């Protein structure tokens, strides 16, 4: 586990510990499995800790420049056979791959939120991604008890190309006072069998992430139907980003 400072790493390890304890309390894992998992995680603020890795999964913030910089560094420090995967939720894998000298070994490995619960891994291949890379990532996802599903590299891929316009419409409905936030979420939960309403889901994802994805869709397709709702933009400017700031559409 690599990150830019010890505080962020400690926060990450704390979240992992909390998630494992939740699984332990539910009886889905044993204490021995939990301790073994934690023992298997090493951490560092030096990126070359990953020099002998076979697969590296990047999960930095949704910013192409940041991701490209990381992939450029990883390309230089990792062994030639190493696969570089991105957990990006919308940014072009092809664009990220351009910062490396191994486009055949660059792939999207998009985990769904919350990762400990959600089974899907969206596997995004480019025209350059090799069959060996795809198969390795498919096998790896299955090995960690996830369900990998492939798609081609396109703005928002499949999951967010469909999900984000729905969330955006829910925010428009709230802004236009068609219904309360509770009613909007309840209608989608009861009427569409969604486990969580779109506004509560936006809070979980992070409103800034939702805004970033919508902007990627708008730019990628050059289509006004992806214009972010003004209320979403306003809340992001106010720092009301959802669960991570203790306030979004709901207070936490």
Tab-separated table of C-alpha atoms in Angstrom:
chain	number	residue	atom	x	y	z
A	1	UNK	CA	0.000	0.000	0.000
A	2	UNK	CA	1.653	3.195	-1.226
A	3	UNK	CA	0.528	6.771	-0.693
A	4	UNK	CA	2.088	10.219	-0.489
A	5	UNK	CA	2.220	10.499	3.330
A	6	UNK	CA	1.929	8.375	6.469
A	7	UNK	CA	-1.311	10.020	7.629
A	8	UNK	CA	-3.186	8.927	4.494
A	9	UNK	CA	-1.738	5.408	4.746
A	10	UNK	CA	-2.783	5.144	8.411
A	11	UNK	CA	-6.280	6.330	7.497
A	12	UNK	CA	-6.444	3.680	4.758
A	13	UNK	CA	-5.281	0.916	7.092
A	14	UNK	CA	-7.819	2.077	9.683
A	15	UNK	CA	-10.644	1.768	7.114
A	16	UNK	CA	-9.413	-1.711	6.102
A	17	UNK	CA	-9.337	-2.716	9.776
A	18	UNK	CA	-12.841	-1.357	10.310
A	19	UNK	CA	-14.208	-3.209	7.257
A	20	UNK	CA	-12.562	-6.465	8.335
A	21	UNK	CA	-14.019	-6.102	11.841
A	22	UNK	CA	-17.451	-5.585	10.304
A	23	UNK	CA	-17.038	-8.818	8.312
A	24	UNK	CA	-15.771	-10.589	11.438
A	25	UNK	CA	-18.816	-9.478	13.453
A	26	UNK	CA	-21.100	-10.748	10.673
A	27	UNK	CA	-19.344	-14.113	10.723
A	28	UNK	CA	-18.246	-13.899	7.085
A	29	UNK	CA	-14.551	-14.229	8.027
A	30	UNK	CA	-12.659	-15.714	10.990
A	31	UNK	CA	-10.310	-13.824	13.318
A	32	UNK	CA	-7.429	-15.816	11.823
A	33	UNK	CA	-8.383	-14.640	8.309
A	34	UNK	CA	-8.609	-11.056	9.512
A	35	UNK	CA	-5.180	-11.138	11.179
A	36	UNK	CA	-3.607	-12.867	8.164
A	37	UNK	CA	-5.051	-10.212	5.845
A	38	UNK	CA	-3.602	-7.385	7.942
A	39	UNK	CA	-0.233	-9.171	8.150
A	40	UNK	CA	-0.168	-9.412	4.339
A	41	UNK	CA	-0.341	-5.632	3.920
A	42	UNK	CA	2.917	-3.708	3.851
A	43	UNK	CA	2.922	0.065	3.413
A	44	UNK	CA	5.318	2.794	2.376
A	45	UNK	CA	5.588	6.401	1.215
A	46	UNK	CA	8.283	5.295	-1.291
A	47	UNK	CA	6.734	4.287	-4.605
A	48	UNK	CA	9.569	1.894	-5.460
A	49	UNK	CA	8.251	-0.484	-2.770
A	50	UNK	CA	6.301	-1.972	-5.708
A	51	UNK	CA	9.313	-2.639	-7.949
A	52	UNK	CA	8.858	-6.435	-7.898
A	53	UNK	CA	5.041	-6.521	-8.073
A	54	UNK	CA	3.182	-8.554	-10.715
A	55	UNK	CA	0.051	-6.345	-10.619
A	56	UNK	CA	-0.310	-2.776	-9.354
A	57	UNK	CA	-3.751	-1.197	-8.948
A	58	UNK	CA	-3.877	2.603	-8.851
A	59	UNK	CA	-6.727	4.262	-6.946
A	60	UNK	CA	-5.786	7.944	-6.875
A	61	UNK	CA	-8.253	10.812	-7.172
A	62	UNK	CA	-10.180	11.264	-10.473
A	63	UNK	CA	-7.654	13.501	-12.196
A	64	UNK	CA	-5.936	12.533	-15.452
A	65	UNK	CA	-2.746	14.501	-14.749
A	66	UNK	CA	-2.294	12.846	-11.339
A	67	UNK	CA	-2.987	9.369	-12.717
A	68	UNK	CA	-0.695	9.890	-15.709
A	69	UNK	CA	2.119	11.017	-13.404
A	70	UNK	CA	1.667	7.932	-11.209
A	71	UNK	CA	1.585	5.575	-14.195
A	72	UNK	CA	4.728	7.176	-15.599
A	73	UNK	CA	6.507	6.537	-12.297
A	74	UNK	CA	5.158	2.990	-12.049
A	75	UNK	CA	6.289	2.265	-15.592
A	76	UNK	CA	9.823	3.239	-14.625
A	77	UNK	CA	10.090	1.432	-11.279
A	78	UNK	CA	8.179	-1.808	-11.967
A	79	UNK	CA	9.429	-4.941	-13.691
A	80	UNK	CA	8.703	-5.348	-17.390
A	81	UNK	CA	6.049	-8.052	-16.927
A	82	UNK	CA	4.044	-6.036	-14.346
A	83	UNK	CA	0.425	-5.186	-15.214
A	84	UNK	CA	-0.652	-1.620	-14.367
A	85	UNK	CA	-4.377	-1.401	-13.581
A	86	UNK	CA	-6.468	1.673	-12.807
A	87	UNK	CA	-9.501	1.829	-10.535
A	88	UNK	CA	-10.673	4.983	-12.334
A	89	UNK	CA	-14.433	5.301	-12.547
A	90	UNK	CA	-14.525	7.296	-15.795
A	91	UNK	CA	-11.143	8.484	-17.140
A	92	UNK	CA	-9.921	7.001	-20.425
A	93	UNK	CA	-7.618	4.007	-19.917
A	94	UNK	CA	-6.076	4.743	-23.324
A	95	UNK	CA	-5.082	8.244	-22.176
A	96	UNK	CA	-3.581	6.864	-18.958
A	97	UNK	CA	-1.677	4.210	-20.943
A	98	UNK	CA	0.004	6.922	-23.059
A	99	UNK	CA	2.168	7.856	-20.062
A	100	UNK	CA	3.773	4.380	-20.135
A	101	UNK	CA	5.864	2.286	-22.508
A	102	UNK	CA	3.647	-0.760	-21.933
A	103	UNK	CA	0.136	0.019	-23.294
A	104	UNK	CA	-0.435	-3.718	-23.742
A	105	UNK	CA	-0.173	-4.147	-19.960
A	106	UNK	CA	-2.450	-1.229	-18.957
A	107	UNK	CA	-6.077	-2.005	-18.109
A	108	UNK	CA	-9.042	-0.686	-16.140
A	109	UNK	CA	-10.031	-2.597	-12.989
A	110	UNK	CA	-12.992	-0.625	-11.642
A	111	UNK	CA	-14.214	-1.852	-8.253
A	112	UNK	CA	-17.725	-0.882	-7.164
A	113	UNK	CA	-18.401	1.023	-3.954
A	114	UNK	CA	-18.552	-0.238	-1.180
A	115	UNK	CA	-15.826	-2.637	-2.321
A	116	UNK	CA	-16.070	-5.199	0.546
A	117	UNK	CA	-19.737	-5.800	-0.339
A	118	UNK	CA	-20.102	-5.225	-4.086
A	119	UNK	CA	-19.105	-8.173	-6.269
A	120	UNK	CA	-18.645	-6.487	-9.654
A	121	UNK	CA	-15.288	-5.521	-11.117
A	122	UNK	CA	-15.649	-3.646	-14.398
A	123	UNK	CA	-12.689	-4.668	-16.571
A	124	UNK	CA	-11.906	-2.032	-19.205
A	125	UNK	CA	-9.712	-2.953	-22.149
A	126	UNK	CA	-8.221	-0.669	-24.775
A	127	UNK	CA	-7.317	-1.528	-28.370
A	128	UNK	CA	-3.747	-2.121	-27.125
A	129	UNK	CA	-4.487	-4.254	-24.043
A	130	UNK	CA	-3.160	-7.775	-24.622
A	131	UNK	CA	-5.265	-10.911	-24.187
A	132	UNK	CA	-2.803	-12.127	-21.554
A	133	UNK	CA	-3.324	-8.924	-19.537
A	134	UNK	CA	-7.113	-9.249	-19.774
A	135	UNK	CA	-7.071	-12.904	-18.742
A	136	UNK	CA	-4.724	-12.257	-15.812
A	137	UNK	CA	-6.999	-9.520	-14.466
A	138	UNK	CA	-10.129	-11.647	-14.996
A	139	UNK	CA	-8.491	-14.543	-13.115
A	140	UNK	CA	-7.241	-12.248	-10.341
A	141	UNK	CA	-10.704	-10.758	-9.822
A	142	UNK	CA	-12.228	-14.252	-9.561
A	143	UNK	CA	-9.500	-15.316	-7.136
A	144	UNK	CA	-10.551	-12.544	-4.733
A	145	UNK	CA	-14.191	-13.653	-5.100
A	146	UNK	CA	-15.326	-10.840	-7.400
A	147	UNK	CA	-17.267	-11.067	-10.675
A	148	UNK	CA	-15.303	-9.439	-13.528
A	149	UNK	CA	-17.248	-8.158	-16.544
A	150	UNK	CA	-15.511	-6.716	-19.616
A	151	UNK	CA	-16.242	-3.580	-21.601
A	152	UNK	CA	-14.385	-1.324	-24.039
A	153	UNK	CA	-12.700	1.946	-23.130
A	154	UNK	CA	-15.307	4.722	-23.470
A	155	UNK	CA	-16.170	7.748	-21.282
A	156	UNK	CA	-17.715	6.495	-18.034
A	157	UNK	CA	-17.412	2.914	-19.334
A	158	UNK	CA	-20.809	1.212	-18.714
A	159	UNK	CA	-21.463	1.603	-14.984
A	160	UNK	CA	-21.093	5.370	-14.702
A	161	UNK	CA	-22.328	6.172	-18.194
A	162	UNK	CA	-25.702	4.832	-17.007
A	163	UNK	CA	-25.512	5.570	-13.262
A	164	UNK	CA	-24.384	9.228	-13.278
A	165	UNK	CA	-27.178	10.598	-15.510
A	166	UNK	CA	-29.643	8.889	-13.123
A	167	UNK	CA	-28.013	10.517	-10.077
A	168	UNK	CA	-27.918	13.853	-11.928
A	169	UNK	CA	-31.672	13.600	-12.695
A	170	UNK	CA	-32.363	12.815	-9.029
A	171	UNK	CA	-30.486	16.015	-8.065
A	172	UNK	CA	-32.457	18.004	-10.658
A	173	UNK	CA	-35.689	16.569	-9.189
A	174	UNK	CA	-34.615	17.745	-5.726
A	175	UNK	CA	-33.561	21.191	-6.980
A	176	UNK	CA	-36.893	21.620	-8.790
A	177	UNK	CA	-38.724	20.538	-5.590
A	178	UNK	CA	-40.523	17.684	-7.347
A	179	UNK	CA	-40.072	15.678	-4.130
A	180	UNK	CA	-38.034	15.620	-0.927
A	181	UNK	CA	-34.697	13.828	-0.863
A	182	UNK	CA	-36.250	11.090	1.262
A	183	UNK	CA	-39.103	10.592	-1.207
A	184	UNK	CA	-36.784	10.497	-4.233
A	185	UNK	CA	-34.624	7.832	-2.619
A	186	UNK	CA	-37.585	5.834	-1.323
A	187	UNK	CA	-39.293	5.781	-4.746
A	188	UNK	CA	-36.141	4.426	-6.399
A	189	UNK	CA	-35.574	1.871	-3.639
A	190	UNK	CA	-39.124	0.548	-3.534
A	191	UNK	CA	-40.014	1.042	-7.193
A	192	UNK	CA	-36.761	-0.058	-8.834
A	193	UNK	CA	-35.460	-2.442	-6.143
A	194	UNK	CA	-32.305	-0.349	-5.696
A	195	UNK	CA	-30.621	-1.130	-2.356
A	196	UNK	CA	-29.869	2.585	-1.906
A	197	UNK	CA	-31.498	5.710	-3.286
A	198	UNK	CA	-29.560	7.836	-5.826
A	199	UNK	CA	-29.019	10.787	-3.464
A	200	UNK	CA	-27.766	8.582	-0.622
A	201	UNK	CA	-25.572	6.795	-3.173
A	202	UNK	CA	-24.157	10.120	-4.376
A	203	UNK	CA	-23.232	10.915	-0.765
A	204	UNK	CA	-21.483	7.550	-0.493
A	205	UNK	CA	-19.569	7.992	-3.770
A	206	UNK	CA	-18.708	11.629	-3.001
A	207	UNK	CA	-20.395	14.575	-4.719
A	208	UNK	CA	-17.047	15.807	-6.031
A	209	UNK	CA	-16.470	12.413	-7.661
A	210	UNK	CA	-19.962	12.514	-9.203
A	211	UNK	CA	-19.224	15.985	-10.589
A	212	UNK	CA	-15.866	14.856	-11.996
A	213	UNK	CA	-17.451	11.866	-13.750
A	214	UNK	CA	-20.239	13.982	-15.257
A	215	UNK	CA	-17.627	16.424	-16.559
A	216	UNK	CA	-15.690	13.525	-18.129
A	217	UNK	CA	-18.906	12.307	-19.795
A	218	UNK	CA	-19.794	15.810	-21.011
A	219	UNK	CA	-16.318	16.389	-22.443
A	220	UNK	CA	-15.977	12.856	-23.863
A	221	UNK	CA	-19.325	12.830	-25.691
A	222	UNK	CA	-19.649	16.611	-26.241
A	223	UNK	CA	-23.303	16.303	-25.261
A	224	UNK	CA	-25.267	18.731	-23.064
A	225	UNK	CA	-27.357	15.871	-21.618
A	226	UNK	CA	-24.415	15.257	-19.259
A	227	UNK	CA	-24.393	18.849	-17.918
A	228	UNK	CA	-24.036	18.607	-14.119
A	229	UNK	CA	-27.017	19.911	-12.163
A	230	UNK	CA	-26.366	23.438	-10.747
A	231	UNK	CA	-27.256	22.151	-7.256
A	232	UNK	CA	-24.478	19.535	-7.492
A	233	UNK	CA	-21.965	22.223	-8.521
A	234	UNK	CA	-23.138	24.500	-5.673
A	235	UNK	CA	-22.801	21.767	-3.028
A	236	UNK	CA	-19.301	20.894	-4.215
A	237	UNK	CA	-18.267	24.553	-3.988
A	238	UNK	CA	-19.637	24.640	-0.435
A	239	UNK	CA	-17.614	21.561	0.504
A	240	UNK	CA	-20.707	19.435	1.138
A	241	UNK	CA	-19.339	16.304	-0.507
A	242	UNK	CA	-21.282	13.569	1.268
A	243	UNK	CA	-20.216	11.063	3.882
A	244	UNK	CA	-16.535	12.022	3.790
A	245	UNK	CA	-17.346	15.590	4.907
A	246	UNK	CA	-20.216	14.500	7.203
A	247	UNK	CA	-22.724	16.373	5.050
A	248	UNK	CA	-24.098	16.059	1.533
A	249	UNK	CA	-27.758	15.575	0.728
A	250	UNK	CA	-27.945	14.034	4.213
A	251	UNK	CA	-26.028	14.742	7.433
A	252	UNK	CA	-23.822	12.028	8.931
